[in-house]
Amino acid sequence: MREVPKQTVMAIKSYQNQAQLLVKNYLFADPFIPYTSILGGILACKVAYDLTQLISNFYSKTYPGLTKIQRVEWNNRLVSCMI
């Protein structure tokens, strides 16, 4: 295995320290931010899922004929394409 140059190791450690400071000073400076972002992400996923269902009802002729399980699979595939 090849030895990594000391300059590269120092650069990586510098980036790690900067990332840790960013997280400490900005993300966790206010305990409200992480919880808000988690809830916002959940809400965004729910909205995207509901939009796929709404779009499928209007634009797909075969969607109303699907079983409940098939509709769930259809919506999951559309959400994964959107994200």
PDB file of N, CA and C in Angstrom:
ATOM      1  N   MET A   1       0.840  -1.164   0.000  1.00  0.00           N
ATOM      2  CA  MET A   1       0.000   0.000   0.000  1.00  0.00           C
ATOM      3  C   MET A   1       0.894   1.239   0.000  1.00  0.00           C
ATOM      4  N   ARG A   2       0.490   2.235  -0.756  1.00  0.00           N
ATOM      5  CA  ARG A   2       1.267   3.462  -0.889  1.00  0.00           C
ATOM      6  C   ARG A   2       1.034   4.398   0.288  1.00  0.00           C
ATOM      7  N   GLU A   3       2.069   5.048   0.727  1.00  0.00           N
ATOM      8  CA  GLU A   3       1.952   5.985   1.836  1.00  0.00           C
ATOM      9  C   GLU A   3       1.388   7.310   1.330  1.00  0.00           C
ATOM     10  N   VAL A   4       0.465   7.868   2.091  1.00  0.00           N
ATOM     11  CA  VAL A   4      -0.163   9.135   1.726  1.00  0.00           C
ATOM     12  C   VAL A   4       0.761  10.269   2.164  1.00  0.00           C
ATOM     13  N   PRO A   5       0.994  11.255   1.281  1.00  0.00           N
ATOM     14  CA  PRO A   5       1.863  12.373   1.653  1.00  0.00           C
ATOM     15  C   PRO A   5       1.320  13.127   2.873  1.00  0.00           C
ATOM     16  N   LYS A   6       2.251  13.636   3.673  1.00  0.00           N
ATOM     17  CA  LYS A   6       1.886  14.340   4.902  1.00  0.00           C
ATOM     18  C   LYS A   6       1.040  15.573   4.602  1.00  0.00           C
ATOM     19  N   GLN A   7       1.317  16.244   3.497  1.00  0.00           N
ATOM     20  CA  GLN A   7       0.556  17.444   3.119  1.00  0.00           C
ATOM     21  C   GLN A   7      -0.914  17.089   2.862  1.00  0.00           C
ATOM     22  N   THR A   8      -1.146  15.957   2.240  1.00  0.00           N
ATOM     23  CA  THR A   8      -2.514  15.513   1.970  1.00  0.00           C
ATOM     24  C   THR A   8      -3.248  15.196   3.272  1.00  0.00           C
ATOM     25  N   VAL A   9      -2.555  14.525   4.182  1.00  0.00           N
ATOM     26  CA  VAL A   9      -3.159  14.189   5.473  1.00  0.00           C
ATOM     27  C   VAL A   9      -3.518  15.459   6.231  1.00  0.00           C
ATOM     28  N   MET A  10      -2.627  16.440   6.213  1.00  0.00           N
ATOM     29  CA  MET A  10      -2.878  17.705   6.905  1.00  0.00           C
ATOM     30  C   MET A  10      -4.065  18.444   6.279  1.00  0.00           C
ATOM     31  N   ALA A  11      -4.172  18.398   4.953  1.00  0.00           N
ATOM     32  CA  ALA A  11      -5.287  19.057   4.269  1.00  0.00           C
ATOM     33  C   ALA A  11      -6.610  18.398   4.649  1.00  0.00           C
ATOM     34  N   ILE A  12      -6.619  17.079   4.707  1.00  0.00           N
ATOM     35  CA  ILE A  12      -7.836  16.358   5.079  1.00  0.00           C
ATOM     36  C   ILE A  12      -8.239  16.698   6.511  1.00  0.00           C
ATOM     37  N   LYS A  13      -7.269  16.729   7.418  1.00  0.00           N
ATOM     38  CA  LYS A  13      -7.571  17.072   8.810  1.00  0.00           C
ATOM     39  C   LYS A  13      -8.081  18.502   8.922  1.00  0.00           C
ATOM     40  N   SER A  14      -7.538  19.391   8.109  1.00  0.00           N
ATOM     41  CA  SER A  14      -7.998  20.781   8.114  1.00  0.00           C
ATOM     42  C   SER A  14      -9.462  20.868   7.675  1.00  0.00           C
ATOM     43  N   TYR A  15      -9.817  20.140   6.620  1.00  0.00           N
ATOM     44  CA  TYR A  15     -11.209  20.123   6.161  1.00  0.00           C
ATOM     45  C   TYR A  15     -12.132  19.519   7.220  1.00  0.00           C
ATOM     46  N   GLN A  16     -11.658  18.472   7.887  1.00  0.00           N
ATOM     47  CA  GLN A  16     -12.468  17.864   8.941  1.00  0.00           C
ATOM     48  C   GLN A  16     -12.712  18.848  10.082  1.00  0.00           C
ATOM     49  N   ASN A  17     -11.674  19.574  10.461  1.00  0.00           N
ATOM     50  CA  ASN A  17     -11.825  20.568  11.530  1.00  0.00           C
ATOM     51  C   ASN A  17     -12.791  21.675  11.127  1.00  0.00           C
ATOM     52  N   GLN A  18     -12.703  22.113   9.876  1.00  0.00           N
ATOM     53  CA  GLN A  18     -13.614  23.152   9.396  1.00  0.00           C
ATOM     54  C   GLN A  18     -15.056  22.654   9.406  1.00  0.00           C
ATOM     55  N   ALA A  19     -15.255  21.408   9.000  1.00  0.00           N
ATOM     56  CA  ALA A  19     -16.604  20.836   8.996  1.00  0.00           C
ATOM     57  C   ALA A  19     -17.145  20.714  10.417  1.00  0.00           C
ATOM     58  N   GLN A  20     -16.294  20.300  11.346  1.00  0.00           N
ATOM     59  CA  GLN A  20     -16.729  20.191  12.740  1.00  0.00           C
ATOM     60  C   GLN A  20     -17.107  21.553  13.304  1.00  0.00           C
ATOM     61  N   LEU A  21     -16.324  22.569  12.986  1.00  0.00           N
ATOM     62  CA  LEU A  21     -16.644  23.917  13.450  1.00  0.00           C
ATOM     63  C   LEU A  21     -17.951  24.415  12.850  1.00  0.00           C
ATOM     64  N   LEU A  22     -18.160  24.119  11.573  1.00  0.00           N
ATOM     65  CA  LEU A  22     -19.404  24.520  10.915  1.00  0.00           C
ATOM     66  C   LEU A  22     -20.607  23.895  11.614  1.00  0.00           C
ATOM     67  N   VAL A  23     -20.521  22.607  11.866  1.00  0.00           N
ATOM     68  CA  VAL A  23     -21.626  21.915  12.533  1.00  0.00           C
ATOM     69  C   VAL A  23     -21.838  22.471  13.937  1.00  0.00           C
ATOM     70  N   LYS A  24     -20.746  22.650  14.660  1.00  0.00           N
ATOM     71  CA  LYS A  24     -20.854  23.122  16.047  1.00  0.00           C
ATOM     72  C   LYS A  24     -21.381  24.550  16.126  1.00  0.00           C
ATOM     73  N   ASN A  25     -20.869  25.436  15.287  1.00  0.00           N
ATOM     74  CA  ASN A  25     -21.206  26.856  15.394  1.00  0.00           C
ATOM     75  C   ASN A  25     -22.515  27.240  14.718  1.00  0.00           C
ATOM     76  N   TYR A  26     -22.916  26.509  13.693  1.00  0.00           N
ATOM     77  CA  TYR A  26     -24.106  26.914  12.951  1.00  0.00           C
ATOM     78  C   TYR A  26     -25.279  25.962  13.130  1.00  0.00           C
ATOM     79  N   LEU A  27     -25.043  24.675  12.965  1.00  0.00           N
ATOM     80  CA  LEU A  27     -26.160  23.737  13.047  1.00  0.00           C
ATOM     81  C   LEU A  27     -26.634  23.517  14.472  1.00  0.00           C
ATOM     82  N   PHE A  28     -25.686  23.384  15.396  1.00  0.00           N
ATOM     83  CA  PHE A  28     -26.067  23.095  16.776  1.00  0.00           C
ATOM     84  C   PHE A  28     -26.021  24.319  17.675  1.00  0.00           C
ATOM     85  N   ALA A  29     -25.794  25.490  17.092  1.00  0.00           N
ATOM     86  CA  ALA A  29     -25.795  26.713  17.890  1.00  0.00           C
ATOM     87  C   ALA A  29     -27.189  26.966  18.455  1.00  0.00           C
ATOM     88  N   ASP A  30     -28.185  26.650  17.673  1.00  0.00           N
ATOM     89  CA  ASP A  30     -29.572  26.791  18.110  1.00  0.00           C
ATOM     90  C   ASP A  30     -30.202  25.400  18.053  1.00  0.00           C
ATOM     91  N   PRO A  31     -30.652  24.845  19.164  1.00  0.00           N
ATOM     92  CA  PRO A  31     -31.191  23.483  19.147  1.00  0.00           C
ATOM     93  C   PRO A  31     -32.475  23.349  18.336  1.00  0.00           C
ATOM     94  N   PHE A  32     -33.058  24.452  17.938  1.00  0.00           N
ATOM     95  CA  PHE A  32     -34.286  24.442  17.158  1.00  0.00           C
ATOM     96  C   PHE A  32     -34.029  24.005  15.713  1.00  0.00           C
ATOM     97  N   ILE A  33     -32.844  24.287  15.180  1.00  0.00           N
ATOM     98  CA  ILE A  33     -32.539  24.049  13.763  1.00  0.00           C
ATOM     99  C   ILE A  33     -32.579  22.570  13.378  1.00  0.00           C
ATOM    100  N   PRO A  34     -31.899  21.661  14.092  1.00  0.00           N
ATOM    101  CA  PRO A  34     -31.948  20.253  13.657  1.00  0.00           C
ATOM    102  C   PRO A  34     -33.357  19.671  13.664  1.00  0.00           C
ATOM    103  N   TYR A  35     -34.136  20.003  14.685  1.00  0.00           N
ATOM    104  CA  TYR A  35     -35.499  19.468  14.755  1.00  0.00           C
ATOM    105  C   TYR A  35     -36.371  20.036  13.641  1.00  0.00           C
ATOM    106  N   THR A  36     -36.189  21.302  13.353  1.00  0.00           N
ATOM    107  CA  THR A  36     -36.953  21.934  12.280  1.00  0.00           C
ATOM    108  C   THR A  36     -36.613  21.312  10.935  1.00  0.00           C
ATOM    109  N   SER A  37     -35.331  21.048  10.702  1.00  0.00           N
ATOM    110  CA  SER A  37     -34.939  20.471   9.416  1.00  0.00           C
ATOM    111  C   SER A  37     -35.456  19.045   9.264  1.00  0.00           C
ATOM    112  N   ILE A  38     -35.481  18.288  10.349  1.00  0.00           N
ATOM    113  CA  ILE A  38     -36.014  16.924  10.286  1.00  0.00           C
ATOM    114  C   ILE A  38     -37.509  16.952   9.976  1.00  0.00           C
ATOM    115  N   LEU A  39     -38.239  17.779  10.700  1.00  0.00           N
ATOM    116  CA  LEU A  39     -39.681  17.879  10.450  1.00  0.00           C
ATOM    117  C   LEU A  39     -39.968  18.438   9.059  1.00  0.00           C
ATOM    118  N   GLY A  40     -39.154  19.394   8.614  1.00  0.00           N
ATOM    119  CA  GLY A  40     -39.319  19.940   7.267  1.00  0.00           C
ATOM    120  C   GLY A  40     -39.081  18.887   6.196  1.00  0.00           C
ATOM    121  N   GLY A  41     -38.089  18.023   6.409  1.00  0.00           N
ATOM    122  CA  GLY A  41     -37.820  16.944   5.461  1.00  0.00           C
ATOM    123  C   GLY A  41     -38.954  15.943   5.390  1.00  0.00           C
ATOM    124  N   ILE A  42     -39.506  15.603   6.547  1.00  0.00           N
ATOM    125  CA  ILE A  42     -40.645  14.681   6.583  1.00  0.00           C
ATOM    126  C   ILE A  42     -41.839  15.294   5.859  1.00  0.00           C
ATOM    127  N   LEU A  43     -42.089  16.560   6.122  1.00  0.00           N
ATOM    128  CA  LEU A  43     -43.200  17.255   5.466  1.00  0.00           C
ATOM    129  C   LEU A  43     -42.988  17.328   3.952  1.00  0.00           C
ATOM    130  N   ALA A  44     -41.766  17.612   3.518  1.00  0.00           N
ATOM    131  CA  ALA A  44     -41.478  17.687   2.084  1.00  0.00           C
ATOM    132  C   ALA A  44     -41.703  16.336   1.407  1.00  0.00           C
ATOM    133  N   CYS A  45     -41.317  15.250   2.062  1.00  0.00           N
ATOM    134  CA  CYS A  45     -41.541  13.916   1.497  1.00  0.00           C
ATOM    135  C   CYS A  45     -43.031  13.602   1.400  1.00  0.00           C
ATOM    136  N   LYS A  46     -43.776  13.979   2.420  1.00  0.00           N
ATOM    137  CA  LYS A  46     -45.229  13.743   2.410  1.00  0.00           C
ATOM    138  C   LYS A  46     -45.898  14.535   1.291  1.00  0.00           C
ATOM    139  N   VAL A  47     -45.482  15.784   1.113  1.00  0.00           N
ATOM    140  CA  VAL A  47     -46.044  16.615   0.041  1.00  0.00           C
ATOM    141  C   VAL A  47     -45.703  16.013  -1.317  1.00  0.00           C
ATOM    142  N   ALA A  48     -44.460  15.564  -1.496  1.00  0.00           N
ATOM    143  CA  ALA A  48     -44.060  14.956  -2.766  1.00  0.00           C
ATOM    144  C   ALA A  48     -44.873  13.690  -3.036  1.00  0.00           C
ATOM    145  N   TYR A  49     -45.077  12.879  -2.013  1.00  0.00           N
ATOM    146  CA  TYR A  49     -45.860  11.649  -2.165  1.00  0.00           C
ATOM    147  C   TYR A  49     -47.302  11.964  -2.551  1.00  0.00           C
ATOM    148  N   ASP A  50     -47.899  12.937  -1.876  1.00  0.00           N
ATOM    149  CA  ASP A  50     -49.282  13.316  -2.190  1.00  0.00           C
ATOM    150  C   ASP A  50     -49.397  13.920  -3.589  1.00  0.00           C
ATOM    151  N   LEU A  51     -48.389  14.672  -4.001  1.00  0.00           N
ATOM    152  CA  LEU A  51     -48.406  15.236  -5.357  1.00  0.00           C
ATOM    153  C   LEU A  51     -48.347  14.146  -6.419  1.00  0.00           C
ATOM    154  N   THR A  52     -47.554  13.102  -6.177  1.00  0.00           N
ATOM    155  CA  THR A  52     -47.493  12.014  -7.156  1.00  0.00           C
ATOM    156  C   THR A  52     -48.850  11.332  -7.283  1.00  0.00           C
ATOM    157  N   GLN A  53     -49.532  11.190  -6.163  1.00  0.00           N
ATOM    158  CA  GLN A  53     -50.862  10.577  -6.201  1.00  0.00           C
ATOM    159  C   GLN A  53     -51.836  11.461  -6.978  1.00  0.00           C
ATOM    160  N   LEU A  54     -51.788  12.749  -6.736  1.00  0.00           N
ATOM    161  CA  LEU A  54     -52.669  13.692  -7.418  1.00  0.00           C
ATOM    162  C   LEU A  54     -52.379  13.730  -8.920  1.00  0.00           C
ATOM    163  N   ILE A  55     -51.110  13.804  -9.270  1.00  0.00           N
ATOM    164  CA  ILE A  55     -50.718  13.846 -10.684  1.00  0.00           C
ATOM    165  C   ILE A  55     -51.118  12.553 -11.384  1.00  0.00           C
ATOM    166  N   SER A  56     -50.908  11.427 -10.711  1.00  0.00           N
ATOM    167  CA  SER A  56     -51.256  10.139 -11.316  1.00  0.00           C
ATOM    168  C   SER A  56     -52.747  10.021 -11.571  1.00  0.00           C
ATOM    169  N   ASN A  57     -53.558  10.534 -10.669  1.00  0.00           N
ATOM    170  CA  ASN A  57     -55.011  10.476 -10.864  1.00  0.00           C
ATOM    171  C   ASN A  57     -55.443  11.244 -12.107  1.00  0.00           C
ATOM    172  N   PHE A  58     -54.808  12.370 -12.380  1.00  0.00           N
ATOM    173  CA  PHE A  58     -55.211  13.208 -13.506  1.00  0.00           C
ATOM    174  C   PHE A  58     -54.595  12.782 -14.836  1.00  0.00           C
ATOM    175  N   TYR A  59     -53.347  12.324 -14.819  1.00  0.00           N
ATOM    176  CA  TYR A  59     -52.630  12.116 -16.069  1.00  0.00           C
ATOM    177  C   TYR A  59     -52.439  10.661 -16.480  1.00  0.00           C
ATOM    178  N   SER A  60     -52.795   9.734 -15.646  1.00  0.00           N
ATOM    179  CA  SER A  60     -52.631   8.330 -16.002  1.00  0.00           C
ATOM    180  C   SER A  60     -53.995   7.657 -16.064  1.00  0.00           C
ATOM    181  N   LYS A  61     -54.249   6.998 -17.168  1.00  0.00           N
ATOM    182  CA  LYS A  61     -55.539   6.325 -17.337  1.00  0.00           C
ATOM    183  C   LYS A  61     -55.589   5.004 -16.568  1.00  0.00           C
ATOM    184  N   THR A  62     -54.442   4.396 -16.340  1.00  0.00           N
ATOM    185  CA  THR A  62     -54.422   3.089 -15.679  1.00  0.00           C
ATOM    186  C   THR A  62     -54.369   3.181 -14.157  1.00  0.00           C
ATOM    187  N   TYR A  63     -54.029   4.344 -13.612  1.00  0.00           N
ATOM    188  CA  TYR A  63     -53.856   4.483 -12.159  1.00  0.00           C
ATOM    189  C   TYR A  63     -55.119   4.140 -11.368  1.00  0.00           C
ATOM    190  N   PRO A  64     -56.305   4.621 -11.765  1.00  0.00           N
ATOM    191  CA  PRO A  64     -57.501   4.288 -10.967  1.00  0.00           C
ATOM    192  C   PRO A  64     -57.814   2.789 -10.920  1.00  0.00           C
ATOM    193  N   GLY A  65     -57.349   2.032 -11.902  1.00  0.00           N
ATOM    194  CA  GLY A  65     -57.622   0.599 -11.940  1.00  0.00           C
ATOM    195  C   GLY A  65     -56.656  -0.238 -11.121  1.00  0.00           C
ATOM    196  N   LEU A  66     -55.658   0.373 -10.532  1.00  0.00           N
ATOM    197  CA  LEU A  66     -54.674  -0.374  -9.756  1.00  0.00           C
ATOM    198  C   LEU A  66     -55.216  -0.713  -8.370  1.00  0.00           C
ATOM    199  N   THR A  67     -54.696  -1.809  -7.820  1.00  0.00           N
ATOM    200  CA  THR A  67     -55.047  -2.146  -6.437  1.00  0.00           C
ATOM    201  C   THR A  67     -54.316  -1.190  -5.496  1.00  0.00           C
ATOM    202  N   LYS A  68     -54.678  -1.238  -4.219  1.00  0.00           N
ATOM    203  CA  LYS A  68     -54.063  -0.326  -3.243  1.00  0.00           C
ATOM    204  C   LYS A  68     -52.552  -0.554  -3.158  1.00  0.00           C
ATOM    205  N   ILE A  69     -52.136  -1.807  -3.143  1.00  0.00           N
ATOM    206  CA  ILE A  69     -50.702  -2.126  -3.075  1.00  0.00           C
ATOM    207  C   ILE A  69     -49.989  -1.611  -4.324  1.00  0.00           C
ATOM    208  N   GLN A  70     -50.597  -1.777  -5.488  1.00  0.00           N
ATOM    209  CA  GLN A  70     -49.994  -1.296  -6.731  1.00  0.00           C
ATOM    210  C   GLN A  70     -49.902   0.228  -6.746  1.00  0.00           C
ATOM    211  N   ARG A  71     -50.898   0.894  -6.178  1.00  0.00           N
ATOM    212  CA  ARG A  71     -50.848   2.363  -6.102  1.00  0.00           C
ATOM    213  C   ARG A  71     -49.713   2.827  -5.198  1.00  0.00           C
ATOM    214  N   VAL A  72     -49.540   2.144  -4.079  1.00  0.00           N
ATOM    215  CA  VAL A  72     -48.440   2.491  -3.172  1.00  0.00           C
ATOM    216  C   VAL A  72     -47.108   2.326  -3.893  1.00  0.00           C
ATOM    217  N   GLU A  73     -46.948   1.218  -4.606  1.00  0.00           N
ATOM    218  CA  GLU A  73     -45.709   0.979  -5.354  1.00  0.00           C
ATOM    219  C   GLU A  73     -45.517   2.041  -6.435  1.00  0.00           C
ATOM    220  N   TRP A  74     -46.576   2.379  -7.136  1.00  0.00           N
ATOM    221  CA  TRP A  74     -46.531   3.414  -8.177  1.00  0.00           C
ATOM    222  C   TRP A  74     -46.067   4.741  -7.582  1.00  0.00           C
ATOM    223  N   ASN A  75     -46.687   5.138  -6.476  1.00  0.00           N
ATOM    224  CA  ASN A  75     -46.329   6.403  -5.829  1.00  0.00           C
ATOM    225  C   ASN A  75     -44.893   6.387  -5.318  1.00  0.00           C
ATOM    226  N   ASN A  76     -44.468   5.260  -4.749  1.00  0.00           N
ATOM    227  CA  ASN A  76     -43.092   5.160  -4.265  1.00  0.00           C
ATOM    228  C   ASN A  76     -42.092   5.320  -5.403  1.00  0.00           C
ATOM    229  N   ARG A  77     -42.387   4.720  -6.537  1.00  0.00           N
ATOM    230  CA  ARG A  77     -41.472   4.846  -7.683  1.00  0.00           C
ATOM    231  C   ARG A  77     -41.418   6.281  -8.195  1.00  0.00           C
ATOM    232  N   LEU A  78     -42.565   6.949  -8.231  1.00  0.00           N
ATOM    233  CA  LEU A  78     -42.568   8.342  -8.686  1.00  0.00           C
ATOM    234  C   LEU A  78     -41.821   9.250  -7.718  1.00  0.00           C
ATOM    235  N   VAL A  79     -41.982   9.023  -6.425  1.00  0.00           N
ATOM    236  CA  VAL A  79     -41.265   9.836  -5.440  1.00  0.00           C
ATOM    237  C   VAL A  79     -39.768   9.611  -5.575  1.00  0.00           C
ATOM    238  N   SER A  80     -39.356   8.364  -5.782  1.00  0.00           N
ATOM    239  CA  SER A  80     -37.922   8.106  -5.920  1.00  0.00           C
ATOM    240  C   SER A  80     -37.364   8.734  -7.193  1.00  0.00           C
ATOM    241  N   CYS A  81     -38.189   8.897  -8.209  1.00  0.00           N
ATOM    242  CA  CYS A  81     -37.742   9.589  -9.427  1.00  0.00           C
ATOM    243  C   CYS A  81     -37.634  11.094  -9.203  1.00  0.00           C
ATOM    244  N   MET A  82     -38.504  11.636  -8.356  1.00  0.00           N
ATOM    245  CA  MET A  82     -38.491  13.079  -8.104  1.00  0.00           C
ATOM    246  C   MET A  82     -37.318  13.477  -7.224  1.00  0.00           C
ATOM    247  N   ILE A  83     -36.961  12.630  -6.295  1.00  0.00           N
ATOM    248  CA  ILE A  83     -35.911  12.990  -5.332  1.00  0.00           C
ATOM    249  C   ILE A  83     -34.584  12.550  -5.794  1.00  0.00           C
TER     250      ILE A  83
END
